[in-house]
Each structure stands twice: as C-alpha cells, then as structure tokens.
mmCIF file of C-alpha atoms in Angstrom:
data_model
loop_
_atom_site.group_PDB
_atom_site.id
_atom_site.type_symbol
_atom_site.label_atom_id
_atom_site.label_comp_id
_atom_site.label_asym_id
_atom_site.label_seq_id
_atom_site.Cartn_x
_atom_site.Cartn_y
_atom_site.Cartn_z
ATOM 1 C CA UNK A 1 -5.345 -0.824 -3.740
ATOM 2 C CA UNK A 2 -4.269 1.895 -1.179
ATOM 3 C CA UNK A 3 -3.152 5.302 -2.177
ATOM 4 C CA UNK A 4 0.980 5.568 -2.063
ATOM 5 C CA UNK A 5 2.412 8.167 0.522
ATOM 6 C CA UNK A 6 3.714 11.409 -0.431
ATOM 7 C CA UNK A 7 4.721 14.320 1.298
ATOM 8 C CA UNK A 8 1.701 17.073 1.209
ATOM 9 C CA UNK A 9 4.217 20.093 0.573
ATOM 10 C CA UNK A 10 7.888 20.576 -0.579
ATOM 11 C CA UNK A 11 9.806 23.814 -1.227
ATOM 12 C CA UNK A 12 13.141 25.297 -2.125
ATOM 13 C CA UNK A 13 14.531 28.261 -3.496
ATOM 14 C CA UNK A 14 15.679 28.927 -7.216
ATOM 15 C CA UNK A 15 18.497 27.254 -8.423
ATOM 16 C CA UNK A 16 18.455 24.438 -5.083
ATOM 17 C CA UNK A 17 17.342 21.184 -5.304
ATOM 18 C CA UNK A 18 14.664 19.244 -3.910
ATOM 19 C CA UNK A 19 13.520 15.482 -3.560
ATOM 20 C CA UNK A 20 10.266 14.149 -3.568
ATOM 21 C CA UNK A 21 9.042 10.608 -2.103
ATOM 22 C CA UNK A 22 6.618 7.982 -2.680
ATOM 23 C CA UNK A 23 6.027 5.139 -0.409
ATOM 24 C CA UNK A 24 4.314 2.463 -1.620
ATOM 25 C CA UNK A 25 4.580 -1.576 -0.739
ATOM 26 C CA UNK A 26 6.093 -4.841 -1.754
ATOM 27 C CA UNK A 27 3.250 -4.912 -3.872
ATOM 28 C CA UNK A 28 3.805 -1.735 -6.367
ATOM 29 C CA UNK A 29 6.730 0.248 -5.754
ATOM 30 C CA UNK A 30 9.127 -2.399 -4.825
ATOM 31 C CA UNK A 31 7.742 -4.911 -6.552
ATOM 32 C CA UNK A 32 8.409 -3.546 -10.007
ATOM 33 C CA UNK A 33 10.401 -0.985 -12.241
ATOM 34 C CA UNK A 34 7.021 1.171 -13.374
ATOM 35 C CA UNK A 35 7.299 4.204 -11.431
ATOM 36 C CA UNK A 36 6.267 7.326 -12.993
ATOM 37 C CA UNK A 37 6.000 11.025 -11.991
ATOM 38 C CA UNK A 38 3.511 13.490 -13.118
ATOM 39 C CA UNK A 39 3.673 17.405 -13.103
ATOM 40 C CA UNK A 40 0.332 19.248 -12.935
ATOM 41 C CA UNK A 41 -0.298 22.899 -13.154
ATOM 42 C CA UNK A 42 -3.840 23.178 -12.113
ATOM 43 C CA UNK A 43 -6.089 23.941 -14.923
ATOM 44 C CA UNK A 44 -4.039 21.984 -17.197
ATOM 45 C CA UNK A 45 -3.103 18.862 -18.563
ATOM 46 C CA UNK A 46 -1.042 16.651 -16.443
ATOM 47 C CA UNK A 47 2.325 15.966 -17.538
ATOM 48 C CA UNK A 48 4.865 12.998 -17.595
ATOM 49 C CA UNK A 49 8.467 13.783 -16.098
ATOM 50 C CA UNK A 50 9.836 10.316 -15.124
ATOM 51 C CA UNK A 51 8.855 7.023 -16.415
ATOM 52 C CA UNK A 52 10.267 3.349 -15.903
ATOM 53 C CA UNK A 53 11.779 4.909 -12.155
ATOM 54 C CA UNK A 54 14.160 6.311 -13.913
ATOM 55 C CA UNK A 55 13.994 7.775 -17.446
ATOM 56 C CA UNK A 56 13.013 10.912 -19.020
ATOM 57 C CA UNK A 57 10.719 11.360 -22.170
ATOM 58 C CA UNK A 58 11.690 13.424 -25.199
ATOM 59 C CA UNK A 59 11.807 17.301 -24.032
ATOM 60 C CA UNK A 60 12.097 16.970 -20.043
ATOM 61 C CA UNK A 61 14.968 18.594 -18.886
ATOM 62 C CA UNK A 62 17.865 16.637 -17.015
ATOM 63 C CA UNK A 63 16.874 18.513 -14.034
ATOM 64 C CA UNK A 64 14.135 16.066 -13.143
ATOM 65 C CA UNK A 65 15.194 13.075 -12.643
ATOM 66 C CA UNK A 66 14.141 9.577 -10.669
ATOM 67 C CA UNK A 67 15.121 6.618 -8.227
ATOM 68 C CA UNK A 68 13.956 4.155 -6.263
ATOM 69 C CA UNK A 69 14.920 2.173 -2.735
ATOM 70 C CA UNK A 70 13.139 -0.698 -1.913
ATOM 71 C CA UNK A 71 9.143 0.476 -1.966
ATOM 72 C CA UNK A 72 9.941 3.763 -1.761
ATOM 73 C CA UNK A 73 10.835 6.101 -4.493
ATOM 74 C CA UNK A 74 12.171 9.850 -5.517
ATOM 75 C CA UNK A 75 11.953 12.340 -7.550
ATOM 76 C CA UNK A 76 14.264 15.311 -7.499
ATOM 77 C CA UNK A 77 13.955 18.144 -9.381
ATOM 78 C CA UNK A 78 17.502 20.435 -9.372
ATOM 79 C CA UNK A 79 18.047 23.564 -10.397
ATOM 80 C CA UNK A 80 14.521 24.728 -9.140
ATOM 81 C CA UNK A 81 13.098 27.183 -11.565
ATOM 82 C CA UNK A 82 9.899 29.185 -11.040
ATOM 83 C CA UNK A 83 7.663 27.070 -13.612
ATOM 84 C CA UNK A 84 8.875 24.187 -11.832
ATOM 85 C CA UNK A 85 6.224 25.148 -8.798
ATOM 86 C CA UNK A 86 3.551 22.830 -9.858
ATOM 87 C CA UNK A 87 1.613 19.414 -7.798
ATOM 88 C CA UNK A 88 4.027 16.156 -8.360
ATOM 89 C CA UNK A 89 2.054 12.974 -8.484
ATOM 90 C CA UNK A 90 3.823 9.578 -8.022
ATOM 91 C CA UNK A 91 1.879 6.462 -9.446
ATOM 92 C CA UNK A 92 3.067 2.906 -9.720
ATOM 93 C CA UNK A 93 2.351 -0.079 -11.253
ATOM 94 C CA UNK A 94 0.651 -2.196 -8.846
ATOM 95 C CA UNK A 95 0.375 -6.269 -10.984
ATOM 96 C CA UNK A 96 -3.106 -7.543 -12.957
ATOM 97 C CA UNK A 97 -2.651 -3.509 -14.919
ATOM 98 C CA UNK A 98 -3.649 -2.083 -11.975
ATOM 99 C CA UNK A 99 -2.142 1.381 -11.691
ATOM 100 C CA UNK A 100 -1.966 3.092 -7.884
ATOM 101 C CA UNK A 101 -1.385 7.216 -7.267
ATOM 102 C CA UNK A 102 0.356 8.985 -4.541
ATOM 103 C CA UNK A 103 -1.392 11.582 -3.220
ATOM 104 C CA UNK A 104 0.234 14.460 -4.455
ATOM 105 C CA UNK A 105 2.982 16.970 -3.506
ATOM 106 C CA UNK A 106 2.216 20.666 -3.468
ATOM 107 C CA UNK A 107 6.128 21.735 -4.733
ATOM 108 C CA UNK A 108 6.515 25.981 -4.311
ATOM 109 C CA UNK A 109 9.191 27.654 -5.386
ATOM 110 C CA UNK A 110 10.365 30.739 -2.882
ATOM 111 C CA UNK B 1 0.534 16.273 -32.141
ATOM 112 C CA UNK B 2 -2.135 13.863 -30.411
ATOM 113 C CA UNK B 3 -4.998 15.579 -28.701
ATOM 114 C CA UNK B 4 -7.675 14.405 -26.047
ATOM 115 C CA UNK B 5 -10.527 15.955 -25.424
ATOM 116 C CA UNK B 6 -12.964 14.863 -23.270
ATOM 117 C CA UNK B 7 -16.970 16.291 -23.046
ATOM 118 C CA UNK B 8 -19.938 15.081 -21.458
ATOM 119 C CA UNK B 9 -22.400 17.200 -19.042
ATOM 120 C CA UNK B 10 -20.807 18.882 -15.965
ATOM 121 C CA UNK B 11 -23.163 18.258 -13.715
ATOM 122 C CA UNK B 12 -24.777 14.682 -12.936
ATOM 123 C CA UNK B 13 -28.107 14.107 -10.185
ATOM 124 C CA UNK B 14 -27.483 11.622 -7.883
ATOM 125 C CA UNK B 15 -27.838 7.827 -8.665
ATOM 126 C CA UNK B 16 -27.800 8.421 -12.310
ATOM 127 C CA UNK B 17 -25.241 7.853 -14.924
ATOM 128 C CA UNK B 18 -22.144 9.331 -15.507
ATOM 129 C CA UNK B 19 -21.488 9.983 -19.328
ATOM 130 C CA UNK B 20 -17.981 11.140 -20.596
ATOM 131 C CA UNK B 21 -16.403 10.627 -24.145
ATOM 132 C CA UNK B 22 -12.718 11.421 -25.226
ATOM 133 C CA UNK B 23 -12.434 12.029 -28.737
ATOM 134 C CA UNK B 24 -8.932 11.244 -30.134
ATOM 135 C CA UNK B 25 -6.968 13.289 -32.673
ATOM 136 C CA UNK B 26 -3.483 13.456 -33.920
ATOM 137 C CA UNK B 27 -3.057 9.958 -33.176
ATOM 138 C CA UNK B 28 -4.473 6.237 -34.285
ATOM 139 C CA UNK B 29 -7.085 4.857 -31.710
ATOM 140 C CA UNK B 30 -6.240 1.647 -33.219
ATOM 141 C CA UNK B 31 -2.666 1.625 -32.151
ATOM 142 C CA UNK B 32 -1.193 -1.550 -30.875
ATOM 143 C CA UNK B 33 1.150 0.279 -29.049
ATOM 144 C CA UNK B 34 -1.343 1.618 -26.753
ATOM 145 C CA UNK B 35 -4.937 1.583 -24.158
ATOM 146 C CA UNK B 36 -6.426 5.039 -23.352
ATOM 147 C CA UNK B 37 -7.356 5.160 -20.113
ATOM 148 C CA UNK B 38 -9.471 7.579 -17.423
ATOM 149 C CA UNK B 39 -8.164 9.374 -14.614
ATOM 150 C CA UNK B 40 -10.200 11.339 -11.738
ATOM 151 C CA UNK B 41 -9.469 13.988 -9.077
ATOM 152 C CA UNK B 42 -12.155 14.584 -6.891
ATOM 153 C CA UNK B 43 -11.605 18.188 -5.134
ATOM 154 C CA UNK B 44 -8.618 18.788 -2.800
ATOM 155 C CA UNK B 45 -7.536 15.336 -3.407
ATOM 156 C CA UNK B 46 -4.987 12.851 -5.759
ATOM 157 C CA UNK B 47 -5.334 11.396 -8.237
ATOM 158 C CA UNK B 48 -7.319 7.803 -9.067
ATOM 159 C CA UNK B 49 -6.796 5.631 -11.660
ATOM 160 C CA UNK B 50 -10.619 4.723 -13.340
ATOM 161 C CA UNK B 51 -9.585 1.839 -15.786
ATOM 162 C CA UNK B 52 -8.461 1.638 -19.262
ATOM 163 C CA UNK B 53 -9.832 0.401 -22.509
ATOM 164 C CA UNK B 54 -7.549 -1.502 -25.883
ATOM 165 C CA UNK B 55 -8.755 -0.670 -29.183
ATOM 166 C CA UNK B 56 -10.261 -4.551 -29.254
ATOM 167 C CA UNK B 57 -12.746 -3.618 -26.267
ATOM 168 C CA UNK B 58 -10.328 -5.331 -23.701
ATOM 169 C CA UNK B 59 -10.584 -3.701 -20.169
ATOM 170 C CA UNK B 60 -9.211 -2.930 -16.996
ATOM 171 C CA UNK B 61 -10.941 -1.046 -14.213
ATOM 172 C CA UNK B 62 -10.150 -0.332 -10.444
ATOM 173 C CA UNK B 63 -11.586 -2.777 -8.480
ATOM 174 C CA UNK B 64 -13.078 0.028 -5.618
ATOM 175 C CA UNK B 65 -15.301 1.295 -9.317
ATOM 176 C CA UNK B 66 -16.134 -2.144 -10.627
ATOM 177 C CA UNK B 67 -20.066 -2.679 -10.581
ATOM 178 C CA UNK B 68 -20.851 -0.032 -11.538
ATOM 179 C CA UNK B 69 -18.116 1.322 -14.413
ATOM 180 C CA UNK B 70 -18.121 0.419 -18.085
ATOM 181 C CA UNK B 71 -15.434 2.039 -20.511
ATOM 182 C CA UNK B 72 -16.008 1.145 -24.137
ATOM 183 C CA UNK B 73 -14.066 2.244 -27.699
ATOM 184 C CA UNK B 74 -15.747 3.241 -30.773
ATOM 185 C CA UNK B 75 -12.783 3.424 -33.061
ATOM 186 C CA UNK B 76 -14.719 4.285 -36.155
ATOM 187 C CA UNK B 77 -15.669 7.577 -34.385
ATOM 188 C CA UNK B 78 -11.930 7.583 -32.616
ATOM 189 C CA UNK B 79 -13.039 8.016 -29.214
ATOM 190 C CA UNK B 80 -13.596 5.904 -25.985
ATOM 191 C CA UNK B 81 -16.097 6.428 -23.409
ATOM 192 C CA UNK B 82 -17.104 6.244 -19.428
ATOM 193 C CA UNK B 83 -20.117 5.247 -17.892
ATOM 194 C CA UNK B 84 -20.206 5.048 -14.079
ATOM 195 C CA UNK B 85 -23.483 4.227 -12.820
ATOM 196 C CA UNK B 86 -25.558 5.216 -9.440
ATOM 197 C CA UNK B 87 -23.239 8.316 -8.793
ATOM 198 C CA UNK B 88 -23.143 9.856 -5.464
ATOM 199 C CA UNK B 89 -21.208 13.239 -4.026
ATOM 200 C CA UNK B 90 -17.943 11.287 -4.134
ATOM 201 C CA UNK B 91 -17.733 10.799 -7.611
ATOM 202 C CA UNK B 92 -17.551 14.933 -8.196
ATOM 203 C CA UNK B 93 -14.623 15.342 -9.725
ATOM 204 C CA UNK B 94 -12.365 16.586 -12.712
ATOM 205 C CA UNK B 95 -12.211 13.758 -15.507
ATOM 206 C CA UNK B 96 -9.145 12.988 -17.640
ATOM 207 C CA UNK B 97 -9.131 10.575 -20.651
ATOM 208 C CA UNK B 98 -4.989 9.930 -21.319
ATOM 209 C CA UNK B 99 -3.028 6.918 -23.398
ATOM 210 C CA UNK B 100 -1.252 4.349 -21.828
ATOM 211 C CA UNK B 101 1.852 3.064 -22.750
ATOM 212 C CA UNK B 102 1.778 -0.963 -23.334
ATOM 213 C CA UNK B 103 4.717 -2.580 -22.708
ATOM 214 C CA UNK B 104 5.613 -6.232 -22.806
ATOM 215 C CA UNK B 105 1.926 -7.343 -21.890
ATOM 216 C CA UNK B 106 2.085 -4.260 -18.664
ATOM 217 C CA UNK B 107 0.341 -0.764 -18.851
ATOM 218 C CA UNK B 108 3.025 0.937 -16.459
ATOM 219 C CA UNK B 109 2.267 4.703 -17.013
ATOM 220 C CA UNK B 110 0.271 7.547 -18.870
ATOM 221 C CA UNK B 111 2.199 9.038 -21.804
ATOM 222 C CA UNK B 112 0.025 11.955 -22.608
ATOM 223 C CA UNK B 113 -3.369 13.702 -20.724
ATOM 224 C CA UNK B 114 -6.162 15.308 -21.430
ATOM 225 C CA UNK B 115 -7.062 18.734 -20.328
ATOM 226 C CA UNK B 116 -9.702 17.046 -18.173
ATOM 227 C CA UNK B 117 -14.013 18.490 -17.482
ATOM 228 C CA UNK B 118 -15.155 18.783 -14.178
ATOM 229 C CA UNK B 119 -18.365 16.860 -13.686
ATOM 230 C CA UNK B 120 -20.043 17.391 -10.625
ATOM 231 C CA UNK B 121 -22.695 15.094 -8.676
ATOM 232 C CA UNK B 122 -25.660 17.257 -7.182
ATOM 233 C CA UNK B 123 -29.009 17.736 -7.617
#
C-alpha cells in the first residue's frame, strides 16, 4: 500500500489556527471512518490526537480536532500553543487490517 | 499506567536477523480488547506500519515485509517480539512496539506507543 500525502511543513503563530491534510484513496481514507492522527516530539513516544476521523481520547484538548472529505482528510489544531510544534502523522485504515501512514507534517509554531 | 518498552541490539550486520522484544507492563497482554503491533521510522522519513500480533498468535504484517518478518507473543513473559530476516541499509530505523485498538473485527489505530530503540543495519 502507498504512503498517504501530507504536506512536508505547516506553521502559524500562537493563538491562530492551522489545518493539516492527508490524501489518501478510495481504498483507505475514503473508503472508511478509521482515520487517526499522531503527534510526535522527536525523542519521544508518539501520541494519539484524533481517532475514528473525528474523536478525541481522554485528555486531548478540544483544540485538535478532525474531518474528512471524500479521501482526503484534516486535522486542525486551533489555538496554536508552543508545545503544539511537534511532526503530525496521518494513518488510515486501509481493509484486510492493513494500516497505511502519511508521511508526516513538520508543524512550527512562530 | 501501561508501559512499552522495547530492547534488542542497536546495531544489526547486514543479511542477518533483526531481534526486538516489547515487554508489556501496566496492562494485560491477554486482553481481548486489543493486538500490539510494530511501527518503524527509518531516518528523515514517516512512519510504516510492520504488522501486529493477538494474544492467540494471530497476525498481520505489511505485505512490502512479508518473507521475511515474523512477530510472535509470549504472554507468560508479557511481551511480543520482531524478527525481520536478511536486513539491509533500509531497514535502519527507530522501532516502536504500540497496542492496537480492536474494534468490531478492524484494527483502525494505535492507542498508546512505545518510546521506540533505534536499530541500525551496518557492518
């Protein structure tokens, strides 16, 4: 399965908003509900902001949230605070529990 | 609070075996509720899902990795385990071990992550 598309780089200042994609196919993004975002500090764990396209586990602020049109989908992080400058990673659900990444999004916070 | 830790040797000669382990604490290795499942990043790059691994033994690997990977569960030692055989410079890379959600008969996403070990193939 191929890699899904995401933007190399994304910035904002504190307190705007900004909106990460992932493009994927017929065949993972749009062809189910099981997107999920990832936040990674390098040198640490990776951790799970959005599941399900849209939904937020226990302890992630409302800032982050998800969405999805057609194969591609978004996640937007408002009220950009300096610990939100991190690498996003998309990854989808692609049938037969085969899971597909995005390539990552270097988010900085100016 | 779960924990994951993986370990194994960081560094890994060419068309040998790749050896990891993630030991599982905080949390039941036997839960129905969940696979556990390996993740890579290979320098400067995304990330790539490796496969995953039910408490039973049932698997599910990448198909671009299958020939040469094996992912196993000992759950009376609570940890699961990697082998990827006849390892070139493309499988350098940092290794995470993470559990994975099962819903409905689907494994849609990775709940919680390792810190992840760098293992690096070079001889």
């Amino acid at each position: 399965q191929s890699a899904l598309t995401q933007p190399p780089s994304a910035s904002g200042s504190p307190g705007q908003s900004v909106t990460i994609s992932c493009t994927g196919t017929s065949s993972d993004v749009g062809g189910y509900d099981h997107v999920s975002w990832y936040q990674h500090h390098p040198g640490e764990a990776p951790k799970l902001v959005i599941y399900g396209v849209t939904n937020r586990p226990s302890g992630v602020p409302d800032r982050f949230s998800g969405s999805k049109s057609g194969n591609t989908a978004s996640l937007t992080v408002s009220g950009l605070q300096a610990d939100d400058e991190a690498d996003y990673y998309c990854c989808s659900y692609a049938g037969r529990n085969k899971l597909v990444f995005g390539g990552g999004t270097k988010l900085t916070v100016l | 609070q779960l924990q994951l830790q993986e370990s194994g040797p960081g560094l890994v000669k060419p068309s040998e075996t790749l050896s990891l382990t993630c030991s599982v604490s905080g949390g039941a290795i036997t839960s129905n509720l969940h696979y556990w499942g390996w993740v890579r990043q290979p320098p400067g790059k995304g990330l790539e899902w490796i496969g995953s691994v039910y408490f039973t033994g049932n698997t599910y690997y990448n198909s671009s990795l299958k020939g040469r990977l094996a992912i196993s569960v000992d759950t009376s030692r609570g940890h699961f385990s990697l082998n990827l055989t006849s390892v070139t410079a493309a499988d350098t890379a940092i290794y995470y071990c993470a559990r994975q959600i099962l819903d409905r008969g689907r494994l849609p996403f990775f709940d919680f992550w390792g810190q992840g070990t760098l293992v690096t193939v070079s001889s």
